[in-house]
Amino acid sequence: MEKQRGSFTNKLGFVLAAAGSAVGLGNLWRFPYLAAKYGGGIFLLVYLVLAVSFGFALMVTEIAIGRKTRLSAVGAYASLNKKFGFLGYLSCLVPFIITPYYCVIGGWVLKYFTVFVTNQVSSAASDDFFTGFITQAAAPVIFFAVYAAATALVVMMGVEKGIEKASRIMMPLLIVMTVIIAVFGLMQPGAVEGVRYYLMPDFSRFSATTVLAAMGQLFYSMSLAMGIMITYGSYMKKDANLEKSVRQIELFDTGIAFMAGLMIIPAVFAFSGGSEEALGKGPSLMFITLPKVFNSMQFGTAVGAVFFLLVLFAALTSSISLTETLVSILMDKLGWKRRKASIVVFVYLLAVGIPVSLGFGIWDFIAPMGMSLLDFFDFISNSVLMPIVAFLTCIFIGYVVKPETVIEEVELNGKFRIQKFYTIMIKYLAPVCLVAILIFAVMEAMGAISV
Ligand code: TRP
């Protein structure tokens, strides 16, 4: 990226690379199930408001820190202020929690790909196919292990550039497929109800939980509050327009999430009825709804196979970049060789991922705070750790290094058009909201309040 190339390709290259890492299961799998569960339109509205305010400010901050210091998270915070070096470590904790369960979901996608390739679409469309699969002991663990091994192997061989190139072709295809599937779903009887549910905010469904869930999703989907965007920023050229790049990344990421919701939520109404129960399926929603869509489609088997292949690719690029993060931390901090670090990370993924997978079946008695293990890890990272990291980042930038530092970095090219808003956001609005949300999250998890 540092090499001299046509500046246009460079600028666009940065946006595509960052967007490629950001787009993944978060957009296709996580966003639709949260939107379905938390009231549809109201969740979408809250998410959009947060994305353009809070998400924007945080992404500008992270990319600017990276570009200014030319270091990744661990070093970047420390170089701005020694006392805040711990924040770099804290943000690295998040990918350690996310990656194992990300690979478990990746294993599910792999399974569905094989199901469609072997033409079992009608059984996949039955109501308890998915539950039947994840509650088994061996099968989901095997799919997870294969997925994790593929991920780790790519990282070990250091060939992720090739994968990234491939994903430049696969990504646009994925968008096209998503549109086709959404249009097909929308033409089914009953789907209009779902469109209404997804697009019309029902303000009576608004609650602090909606905000918390949307905020956690924002971090997750945009890979914020875990140091990733700092690393990407450190590769960014000084002459690229930072504010505009962030806009483009956000637009890309949010656009795909929006389409994924449009593909899945109306289909839930058309194929499973729009009951609370059908909408509240959580992590399994995509795997229950989409096979029903494909089953009623002409050439559904082929369409489903191609679709899950593309999702698999989107997931792989993300899990590879997550795993690469873990490996590079071990290489930098412990001086390990890539090979050793990759193997250790792989073993770690297995050690945490296998219990997560078994947590849906024979180990379902492990239910910290009443959640499945997957939901628990998801909660700890997205609803607890990420808000903490984001809060500390705001305090650090707002009061220690001062927002001017970030503003100056942004203004290396062009004016930072909303710098007043940015300063207010980082110094006051974001920290206050984050603390409120965090307190709420913990209280809710402890069962002190119920919504
Ligand atoms: N944002 C990714 C998604 O939407 C998931 C993710 C989180 C990620 N952190 C990351 C991907 C770091 C790559 C690197 O699925």
Coordinates of C-alpha atoms and ligand atoms in Angstrom, one line a residue:
M1 CA 0.0 0.0 0.0
E2 CA 2.9 2.3 0.5
K3 CA 4.2 1.8 -3.0
Q4 CA 3.7 4.5 -5.6
R5 CA 0.6 3.8 -7.6
G6 CA -2.1 5.8 -9.3
S7 CA -3.5 7.7 -6.4
F8 CA -7.1 6.9 -7.3
T9 CA -6.5 3.1 -7.1
N10 CA -4.8 3.8 -3.8
K11 CA -7.6 5.7 -2.2
L12 CA -10.2 3.3 -3.5
G13 CA -8.0 0.4 -2.5
F14 CA -8.0 1.6 1.1
V15 CA -11.7 1.9 1.2
L16 CA -12.2 -1.5 -0.4
A17 CA -9.7 -3.2 2.0
A18 CA -11.3 -1.7 5.1
A19 CA -14.8 -2.4 3.8
G20 CA -13.8 -5.9 2.9
S21 CA -12.7 -6.6 6.4
A22 CA -15.8 -4.9 7.8
V23 CA -18.3 -6.8 5.7
G24 CA -18.9 -10.3 7.0
L25 CA -21.2 -12.3 9.1
G26 CA -21.9 -9.2 11.1
N27 CA -23.9 -7.8 8.2
L28 CA -25.4 -10.9 6.8
W29 CA -26.1 -13.0 9.8
R30 CA -26.0 -10.8 12.9
F31 CA -27.8 -7.6 11.7
P32 CA -30.9 -9.3 10.4
Y33 CA -31.5 -11.4 13.5
L34 CA -31.1 -8.4 15.8
A35 CA -33.4 -6.3 13.7
A36 CA -36.0 -9.0 13.6
K37 CA -35.8 -9.5 17.4
Y38 CA -35.7 -5.8 18.4
G39 CA -38.7 -4.5 16.7
G40 CA -37.6 -4.1 13.0
G41 CA -38.0 -0.5 12.0
I42 CA -37.1 0.9 15.3
F43 CA -33.9 -1.0 15.5
L44 CA -33.1 0.0 11.9
L45 CA -33.7 3.7 12.8
V46 CA -31.6 3.6 16.0
Y47 CA -28.8 1.8 14.1
L48 CA -28.8 4.4 11.3
V49 CA -28.7 7.3 13.8
L50 CA -25.9 5.7 15.7
A51 CA -23.9 4.9 12.6
V52 CA -23.8 8.5 11.3
S53 CA -23.1 10.0 14.7
F54 CA -21.3 7.8 17.0
G55 CA -19.9 5.2 14.6
F56 CA -18.7 8.0 12.3
A57 CA -16.8 9.8 15.1
L58 CA -15.3 6.6 16.4
M59 CA -14.1 5.4 13.0
V60 CA -12.6 8.7 12.2
T61 CA -10.8 8.6 15.5
E62 CA -9.4 5.1 15.0
I63 CA -8.2 5.6 11.5
A64 CA -6.7 9.0 12.3
I65 CA -4.8 7.5 15.3
G66 CA -3.5 4.8 13.1
R67 CA -2.5 7.1 10.3
K68 CA -0.8 9.6 12.6
T69 CA 1.2 7.0 14.6
R70 CA 1.8 4.5 11.8
L71 CA 1.4 1.8 14.5
S72 CA -1.2 -0.8 15.2
A73 CA -3.4 -0.5 18.3
V74 CA -1.0 -1.8 21.0
G75 CA 1.7 0.6 20.0
A76 CA -0.5 3.4 18.8
Y77 CA -2.1 4.2 22.2
A78 CA 1.2 3.9 24.0
S79 CA 2.9 6.2 21.6
L80 CA 0.3 8.9 22.1
N81 CA 0.6 8.6 25.9
K82 CA 2.4 6.0 27.9
K83 CA -0.3 5.7 30.5
F84 CA -2.9 4.7 28.0
G85 CA -0.9 1.8 26.5
F86 CA -3.2 -0.5 28.4
L87 CA -6.0 0.6 26.1
G88 CA -4.2 -1.0 23.2
Y89 CA -4.1 -4.3 25.0
L90 CA -7.7 -4.0 26.1
S91 CA -8.9 -3.6 22.6
C92 CA -6.9 -6.6 21.5
L93 CA -8.9 -8.7 23.9
V94 CA -12.0 -8.3 21.8
P95 CA -10.8 -10.2 18.8
F96 CA -9.6 -13.0 21.1
I97 CA -13.2 -13.4 22.3
I98 CA -14.9 -13.0 18.9
T99 CA -12.8 -15.2 16.7
P100 CA -13.6 -18.6 18.1
Y101 CA -17.4 -18.2 17.9
Y102 CA -17.1 -16.4 14.6
C103 CA -15.5 -19.7 13.3
V104 CA -18.3 -21.7 14.8
I105 CA -20.8 -19.7 12.7
G106 CA -18.5 -20.1 9.8
G107 CA -18.8 -23.9 10.3
W108 CA -22.6 -23.6 10.1
V109 CA -22.3 -21.7 6.8
L110 CA -19.9 -24.4 5.5
K111 CA -22.4 -27.1 6.5
Y112 CA -25.2 -25.3 4.6
F113 CA -23.0 -24.9 1.6
T114 CA -22.5 -28.7 1.6
V115 CA -26.2 -29.3 2.2
F116 CA -27.1 -27.3 -0.9
V117 CA -24.3 -28.7 -3.0
T118 CA -25.6 -32.2 -2.2
N119 CA -29.1 -31.2 -3.1
Q120 CA -30.8 -31.6 0.3
V121 CA -32.6 -28.3 0.0
S122 CA -36.0 -29.7 1.0
S123 CA -34.8 -31.2 4.3
A124 CA -32.9 -28.0 5.1
A125 CA -36.1 -26.1 4.7
S126 CA -37.9 -28.2 7.4
D127 CA -38.5 -26.5 10.7
D128 CA -36.1 -28.4 12.9
F129 CA -33.3 -29.2 10.5
F130 CA -31.1 -26.4 11.9
T131 CA -31.7 -27.3 15.6
G132 CA -31.2 -30.9 14.8
F133 CA -27.8 -30.0 13.3
I134 CA -26.4 -27.7 16.0
T135 CA -27.5 -29.9 18.9
Q136 CA -25.5 -32.9 17.6
A137 CA -22.1 -33.4 19.2
A138 CA -19.8 -34.4 16.4
A139 CA -21.0 -32.8 13.2
P140 CA -21.0 -29.1 14.0
V141 CA -17.6 -29.5 15.8
I142 CA -16.2 -31.1 12.6
F143 CA -17.5 -28.3 10.4
F144 CA -16.2 -25.8 12.8
A145 CA -12.8 -27.4 13.0
V146 CA -12.5 -27.6 9.2
Y147 CA -13.5 -24.0 8.9
A148 CA -11.0 -22.9 11.6
A149 CA -8.2 -25.0 10.1
A150 CA -8.8 -23.4 6.7
T151 CA -8.7 -20.0 8.3
A152 CA -5.5 -20.7 10.2
L153 CA -3.8 -22.3 7.3
V154 CA -4.3 -19.2 5.1
V155 CA -2.9 -17.1 7.9
M156 CA 0.0 -19.4 8.5
M157 CA 1.0 -19.4 4.8
G158 CA 0.5 -15.7 4.7
V159 CA -1.5 -15.9 1.5
E160 CA -4.5 -13.8 2.6
K161 CA -3.7 -11.3 -0.2
G162 CA -4.9 -13.9 -2.7
I163 CA -8.1 -14.4 -0.7
E164 CA -8.6 -10.7 -0.6
K165 CA -8.2 -10.5 -4.4
A166 CA -10.8 -13.2 -4.8
S167 CA -13.1 -11.5 -2.5
R168 CA -13.0 -8.4 -4.7
I169 CA -14.9 -10.5 -7.2
M170 CA -17.0 -12.4 -4.8
M171 CA -18.2 -9.4 -2.8
P172 CA -20.0 -7.7 -5.7
L173 CA -21.5 -11.0 -6.6
L174 CA -22.7 -11.4 -3.1
I175 CA -24.5 -8.0 -3.3
V176 CA -26.1 -9.0 -6.6
M177 CA -27.3 -12.3 -5.1
T178 CA -28.6 -10.6 -2.0
V179 CA -30.7 -8.3 -4.2
I180 CA -32.1 -11.2 -6.2
I181 CA -33.0 -13.2 -3.2
A182 CA -34.6 -10.1 -1.5
V183 CA -36.7 -9.4 -4.6
F184 CA -37.8 -13.0 -4.8
G185 CA -38.7 -13.0 -1.1
L186 CA -40.6 -9.7 -1.4
M187 CA -42.8 -11.1 -4.1
Q188 CA -44.1 -13.9 -1.8
P189 CA -47.5 -13.5 -0.3
G190 CA -47.3 -12.0 3.2
A191 CA -43.9 -10.4 2.6
V192 CA -45.3 -6.9 2.6
E193 CA -46.2 -7.2 6.3
G194 CA -42.5 -7.9 6.8
V195 CA -41.4 -4.9 4.8
R196 CA -43.6 -2.8 7.0
Y197 CA -42.2 -4.3 10.1
Y198 CA -38.7 -3.7 8.9
L199 CA -39.1 -0.2 7.6
M200 CA -41.7 1.5 9.8
P201 CA -40.4 2.3 13.2
D202 CA -42.8 1.3 16.0
F203 CA -41.8 3.7 18.7
S204 CA -43.6 1.7 21.4
R205 CA -40.8 -0.9 20.9
F206 CA -38.1 1.6 21.7
S207 CA -36.1 0.9 24.9
A208 CA -32.6 1.1 26.2
T209 CA -32.1 -2.5 25.1
T210 CA -32.7 -1.5 21.5
V211 CA -30.0 1.1 21.8
L212 CA -27.6 -1.3 23.5
A213 CA -28.2 -4.0 20.9
A214 CA -27.8 -1.5 18.0
M215 CA -24.6 0.0 19.5
G216 CA -23.1 -3.4 20.0
Q217 CA -24.0 -4.3 16.4
L218 CA -22.4 -1.1 15.2
F219 CA -19.1 -1.9 16.8
Y220 CA -19.2 -5.5 15.6
S221 CA -20.2 -4.7 12.0
M222 CA -17.7 -1.9 11.6
S223 CA -14.9 -3.7 13.4
L224 CA -14.7 -0.8 15.8
A225 CA -13.4 -0.7 19.4
M226 CA -11.0 -3.5 18.8
G227 CA -8.0 -1.8 17.3
I228 CA -8.6 -3.1 13.8
M229 CA -9.3 0.3 12.2
I230 CA -6.2 1.7 13.8
T231 CA -4.2 -0.9 11.9
Y232 CA -6.0 -0.1 8.7
G233 CA -5.4 3.6 9.3
S234 CA -1.7 2.9 9.7
Y235 CA -1.6 1.7 6.1
M236 CA -3.5 4.7 4.8
K237 CA -1.7 7.3 2.7
K238 CA -1.4 10.8 4.0
D239 CA -3.0 12.2 0.9
A240 CA -6.2 10.3 1.0
N241 CA -9.3 12.1 2.3
L242 CA -10.0 10.5 5.6
E243 CA -13.4 11.9 6.2
K244 CA -14.6 10.8 2.8
S245 CA -13.1 7.4 3.1
V246 CA -14.9 6.8 6.4
R247 CA -18.2 7.9 4.8
Q248 CA -17.7 5.4 2.0
I249 CA -16.8 2.5 4.3
E250 CA -19.8 3.2 6.5
L251 CA -22.1 3.4 3.5
F252 CA -20.9 0.1 2.1
D253 CA -21.1 -1.7 5.4
T254 CA -24.5 -0.3 6.3
G255 CA -25.9 -0.8 2.8
I256 CA -25.1 -4.5 2.9
A257 CA -26.5 -5.0 6.3
F258 CA -29.7 -3.2 5.2
M259 CA -30.0 -5.4 2.2
A260 CA -29.5 -8.5 4.3
G261 CA -32.3 -7.4 6.5
L262 CA -34.5 -6.9 3.5
M263 CA -33.7 -10.4 2.3
I264 CA -34.4 -12.1 5.6
I265 CA -37.1 -10.3 7.5
P266 CA -39.9 -10.2 4.9
A267 CA -39.1 -13.8 4.2
V268 CA -39.7 -14.6 7.9
F269 CA -43.2 -13.2 7.5
A270 CA -43.8 -15.0 4.2
F271 CA -42.5 -18.4 5.2
S272 CA -42.8 -18.6 9.0
G273 CA -45.4 -16.0 9.9
G274 CA -44.4 -12.8 11.7
S275 CA -44.9 -14.1 15.2
E276 CA -42.7 -13.0 18.1
E277 CA -41.4 -16.5 18.2
A278 CA -40.4 -16.7 14.5
L279 CA -38.8 -13.2 14.7
G280 CA -37.0 -13.9 17.9
K281 CA -35.0 -16.9 16.7
G282 CA -31.7 -15.1 17.3
P283 CA -28.5 -16.6 15.9
S284 CA -30.3 -19.3 14.0
L285 CA -32.6 -17.0 12.0
M286 CA -30.7 -16.8 8.8
F287 CA -30.2 -20.6 8.8
I288 CA -33.9 -21.3 9.3
T289 CA -35.4 -18.7 7.0
L290 CA -33.2 -18.8 3.9
P291 CA -33.5 -22.5 3.1
K292 CA -37.3 -22.0 3.1
V293 CA -36.8 -19.2 0.5
F294 CA -34.5 -21.4 -1.6
N295 CA -36.9 -24.4 -1.4
S296 CA -39.7 -22.4 -2.9
M297 CA -37.5 -20.9 -5.6
Q298 CA -37.0 -22.4 -9.1
F299 CA -33.3 -23.6 -9.2
G300 CA -33.3 -23.0 -5.5
T301 CA -30.7 -25.6 -4.9
A302 CA -28.2 -23.9 -7.2
V303 CA -29.1 -20.4 -6.0
G304 CA -28.7 -21.6 -2.4
A305 CA -25.4 -23.3 -3.1
V306 CA -24.0 -20.2 -4.8
F307 CA -25.4 -18.0 -2.1
F308 CA -23.8 -19.9 0.8
L309 CA -20.5 -20.1 -1.1
L310 CA -20.5 -16.3 -1.3
V311 CA -21.4 -16.0 2.4
L312 CA -18.7 -18.4 3.2
F313 CA -16.2 -16.2 1.4
A314 CA -17.4 -13.1 3.1
A315 CA -17.0 -14.9 6.4
L316 CA -13.6 -16.3 5.6
T317 CA -12.2 -12.9 4.7
S318 CA -13.3 -11.6 8.1
S319 CA -12.2 -14.6 10.1
I320 CA -8.8 -14.6 8.3
S321 CA -8.3 -10.9 9.2
L322 CA -9.4 -11.6 12.8
T323 CA -7.0 -14.5 13.1
E324 CA -4.2 -12.5 11.4
T325 CA -4.7 -9.9 14.2
L326 CA -4.3 -12.6 16.9
V327 CA -1.3 -14.1 15.2
S328 CA 0.4 -10.7 14.7
I329 CA -0.1 -9.8 18.3
L330 CA 1.7 -13.0 19.4
M331 CA 4.4 -12.5 16.8
D332 CA 5.0 -8.9 17.9
K333 CA 4.7 -9.3 21.6
L334 CA 6.4 -12.7 22.1
G335 CA 8.7 -12.7 19.2
W336 CA 7.2 -16.0 17.8
K337 CA 7.5 -17.1 14.2
R338 CA 4.4 -17.0 12.1
R339 CA 4.2 -20.7 12.0
K340 CA 4.3 -21.2 15.7
A341 CA 1.9 -18.3 16.4
S342 CA -0.6 -19.7 13.9
I343 CA -0.6 -23.1 15.4
V344 CA -1.0 -21.8 18.9
V345 CA -3.9 -19.6 17.7
F346 CA -5.5 -22.6 16.0
V347 CA -5.3 -24.6 19.1
Y348 CA -6.8 -21.7 21.0
L349 CA -9.7 -21.4 18.5
L350 CA -10.4 -25.1 19.0
A351 CA -10.2 -24.9 22.8
V352 CA -12.8 -22.1 23.0
G353 CA -14.8 -23.0 19.9
I354 CA -15.5 -26.6 20.7
P355 CA -17.3 -25.8 24.0
V356 CA -19.2 -23.0 22.2
S357 CA -20.4 -25.5 19.6
L358 CA -21.2 -28.2 22.2
G359 CA -23.0 -25.5 24.2
F360 CA -26.0 -26.0 21.9
G361 CA -26.2 -29.7 22.6
I362 CA -24.6 -32.0 25.1
W363 CA -23.0 -29.2 27.0
D364 CA -26.0 -27.0 27.2
F365 CA -25.8 -27.1 31.0
I366 CA -23.0 -24.5 30.7
A367 CA -25.2 -21.4 30.6
P368 CA -23.4 -18.4 32.1
M369 CA -26.0 -15.8 33.1
G370 CA -28.6 -17.9 31.5
M371 CA -27.2 -17.5 28.0
S372 CA -25.8 -20.1 25.6
L373 CA -22.0 -19.9 25.4
L374 CA -22.1 -18.3 22.0
D375 CA -24.5 -15.6 23.2
F376 CA -22.4 -15.2 26.3
F377 CA -19.2 -14.5 24.4
D378 CA -21.1 -12.3 22.1
F379 CA -22.5 -10.4 25.0
I380 CA -19.2 -10.0 26.8
S381 CA -17.4 -8.6 23.7
N382 CA -20.2 -6.5 22.1
S383 CA -22.2 -5.3 25.0
V384 CA -19.5 -5.0 27.7
L385 CA -15.9 -4.8 26.4
M386 CA -16.5 -2.8 23.3
P387 CA -18.4 0.0 25.1
I388 CA -15.7 0.1 27.7
V389 CA -13.0 0.4 25.0
A390 CA -15.0 3.0 23.1
F391 CA -15.6 5.0 26.3
L392 CA -11.9 5.0 27.3
T393 CA -11.0 6.0 23.7
C394 CA -13.4 9.0 23.9
I395 CA -11.9 10.1 27.2
F396 CA -8.4 9.6 26.0
I397 CA -9.0 11.6 22.8
G398 CA -11.3 14.1 24.3
Y399 CA -9.3 15.0 27.4
V400 CA -5.8 13.7 27.1
V401 CA -4.5 14.0 23.5
K402 CA -7.4 16.4 22.7
P403 CA -9.7 16.3 19.7
E404 CA -7.5 18.8 17.8
T405 CA -4.9 16.0 17.3
V406 CA -7.5 14.0 15.3
I407 CA -8.9 17.0 13.6
E408 CA -5.4 18.0 12.4
E409 CA -4.8 14.6 11.0
V410 CA -8.1 14.6 9.2
E411 CA -7.4 18.1 7.8
L412 CA -4.1 17.0 6.2
N413 CA -6.4 16.9 3.1
G414 CA -9.3 19.1 2.9
K415 CA -11.5 20.5 5.5
F416 CA -13.1 18.4 8.3
R417 CA -16.5 19.5 7.6
I418 CA -18.2 18.5 10.9
Q419 CA -15.4 19.1 13.3
K420 CA -17.5 20.9 15.9
F421 CA -19.9 18.1 16.0
Y422 CA -17.0 15.7 16.2
T423 CA -15.6 17.4 19.2
I424 CA -18.9 17.5 21.1
M425 CA -19.5 13.9 20.2
I426 CA -16.1 12.7 21.5
K427 CA -16.0 14.9 24.6
Y428 CA -19.5 14.8 25.9
L429 CA -22.2 12.9 24.0
A430 CA -20.5 9.6 23.3
P431 CA -19.0 9.1 26.8
V432 CA -22.2 9.9 28.6
C433 CA -24.3 7.6 26.4
L434 CA -21.7 4.8 26.7
V435 CA -21.7 4.9 30.4
A436 CA -25.5 4.9 30.6
I437 CA -25.7 2.0 28.1
L438 CA -23.0 0.0 29.9
I439 CA -24.7 0.3 33.3
F440 CA -27.9 -0.7 31.7
A441 CA -26.4 -3.7 29.9
V442 CA -24.9 -5.1 33.1
M443 CA -28.0 -4.5 35.1
E444 CA -30.1 -6.3 32.6
A445 CA -27.7 -9.2 32.3
M446 CA -27.8 -9.6 36.1
G447 CA -31.5 -9.7 35.9
A448 CA -32.0 -6.5 37.9
I449 CA -34.3 -5.2 35.3
S450 CA -36.2 -6.8 32.6
V451 CA -37.4 -5.3 29.4
Ligands
TRP1 N1 -17.0 -6.7 11.0 C1 -17.0 -8.1 10.8 C2 -18.3 -8.5 10.3 O1 -19.2 -7.7 10.1 C3 -16.5 -8.8 11.9 C4 -15.3 -8.4 12.5 C5 -15.2 -7.9 13.7 C6 -14.0 -8.3 11.9 N2 -13.9 -7.5 14.0 C7 -13.2 -7.8 12.9 C8 -13.5 -8.7 10.7 C9 -11.8 -7.6 12.6 C10 -12.2 -8.5 10.5 C11 -11.4 -8.0 11.4 O2 -18.6 -9.7 10.2

